[in-house]
Short mmCIF file of C-alpha atoms and ligand atoms in Angstrom, two decimals:
data_model
loop_
_atom_site.label_atom_id
_atom_site.label_comp_id
_atom_site.label_asym_id
_atom_site.label_seq_id
_atom_site.Cartn_x
_atom_site.Cartn_y
_atom_site.Cartn_z
CA UNK A 1 -63.40 45.85 -11.67
CA UNK A 2 -64.59 42.42 -10.93
CA UNK A 3 -63.51 40.00 -14.26
CA UNK A 4 -66.24 39.27 -16.76
CA UNK A 5 -67.03 34.98 -16.10
CA UNK A 6 -66.33 35.04 -12.73
CA UNK A 7 -67.88 32.47 -11.35
CA UNK A 8 -69.10 31.20 -14.80
CA UNK A 9 -67.70 27.34 -16.39
CA UNK A 10 -66.87 27.57 -20.14
CA UNK A 11 -66.57 24.67 -22.51
CA UNK A 12 -64.60 25.17 -25.61
CA UNK A 13 -64.71 22.66 -28.47
CA UNK A 14 -61.18 23.18 -30.63
CA UNK A 15 -59.91 24.93 -27.95
CA UNK A 16 -56.49 24.47 -28.56
CA UNK A 17 -55.49 26.21 -31.55
CA UNK A 18 -56.16 29.28 -33.56
CA UNK A 19 -59.43 30.98 -33.43
CA UNK A 20 -60.72 28.28 -30.16
CA UNK A 21 -57.50 28.94 -28.28
CA UNK A 22 -57.84 32.46 -28.49
CA UNK A 23 -61.39 32.32 -26.61
CA UNK A 24 -60.36 29.95 -23.56
CA UNK A 25 -57.23 31.75 -22.51
CA UNK A 26 -59.72 35.29 -22.84
CA UNK A 27 -62.17 33.52 -21.03
CA UNK A 28 -59.58 32.20 -17.77
CA UNK A 29 -58.27 35.92 -17.88
CA UNK A 30 -61.35 36.96 -17.36
CA UNK A 31 -62.87 34.64 -14.77
CA UNK A 32 -63.84 31.68 -16.06
CA UNK A 33 -63.13 27.45 -15.68
CA UNK A 34 -62.36 26.51 -19.18
CA UNK A 35 -62.49 23.42 -20.30
CA UNK A 36 -61.57 22.88 -24.06
CA UNK A 37 -61.64 19.99 -27.09
CA UNK A 38 -59.17 19.04 -29.06
CA UNK A 39 -57.47 16.17 -31.45
CA UNK A 40 -53.66 16.29 -31.65
CA UNK A 41 -52.15 15.84 -28.73
CA UNK A 42 -49.22 17.51 -28.42
CA UNK A 43 -51.27 21.15 -29.34
CA UNK A 44 -53.80 20.35 -26.98
CA UNK A 45 -50.38 20.01 -23.76
CA UNK A 46 -49.80 23.13 -24.89
CA UNK A 47 -52.96 24.94 -24.87
CA UNK A 48 -53.50 23.42 -21.22
CA UNK A 49 -49.81 24.42 -19.63
CA UNK A 50 -50.23 28.10 -21.14
CA UNK A 51 -53.72 27.82 -19.60
CA UNK A 52 -52.97 26.87 -15.51
CA UNK A 53 -50.48 29.84 -15.65
CA UNK A 54 -53.68 32.11 -16.05
CA UNK A 55 -56.38 29.76 -13.22
CA UNK A 56 -56.19 26.25 -12.21
CA UNK A 57 -59.74 25.50 -13.03
CA UNK A 58 -58.24 24.04 -16.60
CA UNK A 59 -59.30 20.58 -18.01
CA UNK A 60 -58.53 19.36 -21.39
CA UNK A 61 -60.23 17.06 -23.18
CA UNK A 62 -58.50 14.23 -26.04
CA UNK A 63 -61.45 14.43 -27.47
CA UNK A 64 -63.06 14.16 -31.23
CA UNK A 65 -66.43 16.77 -31.47
CA UNK A 66 -67.56 13.99 -34.20
CA UNK A 67 -68.46 11.30 -31.66
CA UNK A 68 -71.75 11.48 -29.77
CA UNK A 69 -71.32 9.44 -27.33
CA UNK A 70 -67.45 11.19 -26.69
CA UNK A 71 -69.61 14.93 -26.56
CA UNK A 72 -71.69 13.03 -23.42
CA UNK A 73 -68.78 11.89 -21.68
CA UNK A 74 -67.13 15.25 -22.23
CA UNK A 75 -69.89 17.27 -21.04
CA UNK A 76 -71.05 15.25 -17.99
CA UNK A 77 -67.43 14.88 -16.34
CA UNK A 78 -67.73 18.56 -16.67
CA UNK A 79 -70.38 19.01 -14.81
CA UNK A 80 -68.98 16.35 -12.53
CA UNK A 81 -65.10 18.72 -12.52
CA UNK A 82 -66.37 22.44 -12.25
CA UNK A 83 -70.84 21.20 -10.73
CA UNK A 84 -72.37 22.82 -13.48
CA UNK A 85 -71.44 24.41 -17.39
CA UNK A 86 -72.80 28.24 -18.50
CA UNK A 87 -70.81 28.75 -21.78
CA UNK A 88 -70.20 26.42 -24.63
CA UNK A 89 -68.41 27.74 -27.27
CA UNK A 90 -68.73 25.60 -30.63
CA UNK A 91 -65.58 26.33 -32.11
CA UNK A 92 -64.35 23.03 -33.84
CA UNK A 93 -64.07 23.52 -37.74
CA UNK A 94 -62.51 21.86 -40.57
CA UNK A 95 -62.02 22.65 -44.12
CA UNK A 96 -62.14 20.09 -47.50
CA UNK A 97 -61.94 23.02 -50.14
CA UNK A 98 -62.26 22.37 -53.57
CA UNK A 99 -64.73 23.26 -56.32
CA UNK A 100 -68.07 21.89 -56.80
CA UNK A 101 -67.26 20.00 -60.25
CA UNK A 102 -64.27 18.11 -58.31
CA UNK A 103 -65.83 17.93 -54.82
CA UNK A 104 -65.68 14.30 -53.48
CA UNK A 105 -68.92 12.40 -51.28
CA UNK A 106 -65.69 11.89 -48.70
CA UNK A 107 -65.01 15.76 -48.31
CA UNK A 108 -68.34 16.40 -47.96
CA UNK A 109 -68.96 14.38 -45.66
CA UNK A 110 -66.61 15.26 -43.50
CA UNK A 111 -66.88 18.84 -43.57
CA UNK A 112 -70.71 18.08 -42.34
CA UNK A 113 -69.75 15.73 -39.89
CA UNK A 114 -66.86 17.48 -38.70
CA UNK A 115 -68.74 21.14 -38.51
CA UNK A 116 -72.43 20.76 -37.99
CA UNK A 117 -73.58 17.38 -36.29
CA UNK A 118 -70.45 18.39 -34.15
CA UNK A 119 -72.12 21.36 -33.28
CA UNK A 120 -75.51 19.52 -32.83
CA UNK A 121 -73.83 16.96 -30.77
CA UNK A 122 -72.41 19.31 -27.70
CA UNK A 123 -75.52 21.65 -28.31
CA UNK A 124 -77.27 18.82 -26.99
CA UNK A 125 -75.85 17.57 -24.48
CA UNK A 126 -75.17 20.82 -22.92
CA UNK A 127 -78.72 22.62 -22.87
CA UNK A 128 -79.75 19.01 -20.68
CA UNK A 129 -77.85 20.46 -18.09
CA UNK A 130 -78.12 24.12 -19.18
CA UNK A 131 -82.36 23.64 -18.78
CA UNK A 132 -82.11 22.52 -15.24
CA UNK A 133 -80.20 25.68 -14.84
CA UNK A 134 -82.19 27.93 -16.88
CA UNK A 135 -79.45 29.20 -17.88
CA UNK A 136 -76.65 29.15 -20.23
CA UNK A 137 -74.59 31.09 -23.51
CA UNK A 138 -74.40 28.76 -26.58
CA UNK A 139 -72.14 30.57 -28.98
CA UNK A 140 -71.38 28.36 -31.91
CA UNK A 141 -68.48 29.40 -34.90
CA UNK A 142 -70.10 30.18 -38.34
CA UNK A 143 -68.11 32.35 -41.18
CA UNK A 144 -69.16 34.51 -43.35
CA UNK A 145 -69.13 31.92 -46.25
CA UNK A 146 -72.28 30.57 -44.53
CA UNK A 147 -74.09 33.57 -44.96
CA UNK A 148 -72.51 35.08 -48.83
CA UNK A 149 -70.92 31.93 -49.64
CA UNK A 150 -67.66 31.26 -50.88
CA UNK A 151 -66.49 29.73 -54.26
CA UNK A 152 -64.49 26.46 -53.26
CA UNK A 153 -66.44 26.60 -50.18
CA UNK A 154 -69.80 24.41 -50.64
CA UNK A 155 -69.62 22.08 -48.20
CA UNK A 156 -68.03 25.04 -45.38
CA UNK A 157 -70.21 26.96 -46.62
CA UNK A 158 -73.40 24.90 -47.18
CA UNK A 159 -72.00 23.33 -43.13
CA UNK A 160 -72.02 27.08 -41.58
CA UNK A 161 -75.30 27.80 -43.43
CA UNK A 162 -76.45 25.00 -41.58
CA UNK A 163 -74.70 26.72 -38.00
CA UNK A 164 -76.89 29.22 -38.46
CA UNK A 165 -80.33 27.78 -39.06
CA UNK A 166 -79.15 25.91 -35.75
CA UNK A 167 -78.17 28.66 -33.76
CA UNK A 168 -81.48 30.23 -34.44
CA UNK A 169 -83.57 27.56 -33.95
CA UNK A 170 -82.58 26.83 -30.30
CA UNK A 171 -82.98 30.62 -29.77
CA UNK A 172 -86.67 29.52 -29.93
CA UNK A 173 -86.89 26.42 -28.34
CA UNK A 174 -84.86 27.50 -25.76
CA UNK A 175 -85.37 30.97 -24.93
CA UNK A 176 -87.77 30.17 -22.44
CA UNK A 177 -85.86 28.21 -20.43
CA UNK A 178 -83.28 31.04 -19.90
CA UNK A 179 -80.61 29.73 -22.83
CA UNK A 180 -79.72 32.00 -24.90
CA UNK A 181 -77.82 31.18 -28.93
CA UNK A 182 -75.68 33.28 -30.22
CA UNK A 183 -73.34 32.88 -33.93
CA UNK A 184 -70.10 34.51 -34.75
CA UNK A 185 -69.04 35.15 -38.50
CA UNK A 186 -65.39 35.88 -38.94
CA UNK A 187 -64.01 36.80 -41.92
CA UNK A 188 -60.27 36.57 -42.99
CA UNK A 189 -58.66 35.53 -39.33
CA UNK A 190 -55.19 34.21 -39.01
CA UNK A 191 -54.47 31.27 -38.18
CA UNK A 192 -53.59 27.22 -38.99
CA UNK A 193 -56.42 27.61 -40.74
CA UNK A 194 -55.95 30.52 -43.34
CA UNK A 195 -52.68 30.12 -43.41
CA UNK A 196 -52.32 27.62 -46.29
CA UNK A 197 -53.75 30.22 -48.54
CA UNK A 198 -51.22 31.93 -50.78
CA UNK A 199 -50.01 35.45 -50.28
CA UNK A 200 -51.83 36.70 -53.56
CA UNK A 201 -55.06 35.28 -52.01
CA UNK A 202 -54.19 36.66 -49.06
CA UNK A 203 -53.53 40.16 -50.02
CA UNK A 204 -56.57 40.19 -52.77
CA UNK A 205 -58.71 39.80 -49.72
CA UNK A 206 -56.71 42.54 -46.81
CA UNK A 207 -57.10 44.48 -50.33
CA UNK A 208 -60.72 44.28 -50.03
CA UNK A 209 -61.46 44.65 -46.30
CA UNK A 210 -62.32 47.83 -45.39
CA UNK A 211 -60.28 47.63 -41.77
CA UNK A 212 -57.99 46.59 -44.51
CA UNK A 213 -56.12 44.41 -41.97
CA UNK A 214 -56.64 40.26 -41.89
CA UNK A 215 -58.15 39.32 -38.40
CA UNK A 216 -56.57 38.08 -35.40
CA UNK A 217 -57.87 34.89 -33.29
CA UNK A 218 -58.17 37.90 -30.19
CA UNK A 219 -60.48 39.90 -32.01
CA UNK A 220 -63.09 37.22 -32.49
CA UNK A 221 -62.48 36.05 -28.57
CA UNK A 222 -63.31 39.27 -27.99
CA UNK A 223 -66.76 39.23 -29.43
CA UNK A 224 -67.52 35.83 -27.47
CA UNK A 225 -66.51 36.89 -24.24
CA UNK A 226 -69.34 40.09 -25.32
CA UNK A 227 -71.42 37.09 -25.79
CA UNK A 228 -70.35 34.61 -23.31
CA UNK A 229 -70.96 37.96 -20.50
CA UNK A 230 -74.78 38.79 -18.70
CA UNK A 231 -73.47 42.29 -21.32
CA UNK A 232 -75.44 40.32 -23.50
CA UNK A 233 -78.21 38.83 -21.41
CA UNK A 234 -81.10 40.06 -23.77
CA UNK A 235 -79.07 38.74 -26.96
CA UNK A 236 -80.47 35.49 -28.84
CA UNK A 237 -80.81 34.23 -32.55
CA UNK A 238 -78.26 36.64 -34.19
CA UNK A 239 -75.50 36.42 -36.33
CA UNK A 240 -72.89 38.64 -35.32
CA UNK A 241 -70.13 38.85 -38.43
CA UNK A 242 -67.29 40.08 -37.37
CA UNK A 243 -64.79 40.40 -40.69
CA UNK A 244 -63.31 43.97 -41.01
CA UNK A 245 -66.42 45.33 -43.09
CA UNK A 246 -65.97 42.88 -45.58
CA UNK A 247 -68.89 40.99 -46.96
CA UNK A 248 -67.22 38.94 -49.18
P1 NAP B 1 -57.67 25.58 -36.53
O1 NAP B 1 -56.90 26.84 -36.57
O2 NAP B 1 -57.28 25.17 -37.55
O3 NAP B 1 -57.93 25.69 -35.55
C1 NAP B 1 -59.50 24.74 -35.20
C2 NAP B 1 -59.36 24.21 -34.27
O4 NAP B 1 -60.49 23.04 -33.51
C3 NAP B 1 -58.16 22.99 -33.47
O5 NAP B 1 -58.02 23.46 -31.98
C4 NAP B 1 -58.26 21.72 -34.03
O6 NAP B 1 -57.61 20.75 -32.97
C5 NAP B 1 -59.92 21.74 -33.32
N1 NAP B 1 -60.64 20.63 -33.68
C6 NAP B 1 -61.25 20.50 -35.14
N2 NAP B 1 -61.39 19.23 -35.96
C7 NAP B 1 -61.84 18.71 -34.52
C8 NAP B 1 -63.30 17.80 -34.20
N3 NAP B 1 -63.53 16.96 -34.67
N4 NAP B 1 -62.67 17.71 -32.45
C9 NAP B 1 -61.91 18.59 -31.65
N5 NAP B 1 -61.52 19.27 -32.39
C10 NAP B 1 -60.71 19.39 -33.63
O7 NAP B 1 -58.69 26.26 -36.97
P2 NAP B 1 -59.61 28.27 -36.84
O8 NAP B 1 -59.15 29.41 -38.19
O9 NAP B 1 -58.90 28.50 -35.22
O10 NAP B 1 -60.87 28.28 -36.86
C11 NAP B 1 -61.54 27.86 -35.97
C12 NAP B 1 -62.92 28.32 -36.16
O11 NAP B 1 -63.63 29.46 -36.32
C13 NAP B 1 -63.62 26.88 -37.12
O12 NAP B 1 -65.25 26.44 -36.70
C14 NAP B 1 -63.81 27.69 -38.46
O13 NAP B 1 -64.28 27.18 -39.70
C15 NAP B 1 -63.99 29.18 -37.97
N6 NAP B 1 -63.45 29.90 -38.77
C16 NAP B 1 -62.33 30.38 -39.26
C17 NAP B 1 -62.01 31.37 -40.14
C18 NAP B 1 -60.36 31.79 -40.33
O14 NAP B 1 -60.11 32.79 -41.04
N7 NAP B 1 -59.36 31.00 -39.39
C19 NAP B 1 -63.12 32.26 -40.75
C20 NAP B 1 -64.24 31.95 -40.42
C21 NAP B 1 -64.88 30.85 -39.61
P3 NAP B 1 -57.07 19.18 -33.66
O15 NAP B 1 -56.13 19.97 -34.66
O16 NAP B 1 -56.50 19.25 -32.16
O17 NAP B 1 -58.02 18.46 -34.75
#
């Protein structure tokens, strides 16, 4: 059976750890050329080495997703290196949690810039190439928190809800050019991001999940693979909740 992403070129932001790394590894194993970004060198180089065990069509970029000009340089180089860009996964994201009463303007700005402006940056730059190709799949990482809200995460929830509005608008703007845009809204997934939660909080979450387990990065990567592939050719503007059945 042919690999699901044979001949495609994918760019994953925040691909050095967690969900982004699982996506990069799965896409590579399914035949894609994979470019990915990160900020911290150690994890970035480690992931690049692991990807090279799977394919020689790999390139990592130490590149802050919040910087528009940096995003432009990365995407220009991806197209120069691999010839085109078929799939963009906007996965890079951060948390700076706190109740509204105690939240600083800096916490708000960091999350809106890290989670939402970064998505605008890569969508804008990549769509220019995708429009010329008249094809492309954009996958934006939202969260169940962006759909339902969460106490202590008003900045994060707002940024993730913003991603949904951005994605649905792009689907309407770019559909006629053959470009699809969809969002994934993961629930509780075991990564460094959720590692900081206490065992009590984790146990409480898991007890409320109908499938009675936390998600693994691979659970999200498999949905991203579907959205990246031609299996989802007639889907755009959708938000897929991948949360074991828990809707907060
Ligand atoms: P993670 O383990 O903290 O990994 C985040 C990745 O993003 C790392 O590779 C990190 O690299 C990169 N990154 C962060 N800011 C960046 C920036 N400005 N420029 C470039 N790279 C950047 O997080 P995760 O749990 O895998 O989450 C991935 C995405 O899924 C995020 O958007 C998150 O909001 C979303 N999500 C996660 C969960 C969950 O339960 N884990 C649930 C819902 C949604 P560096 O450390 O080098 O910056």
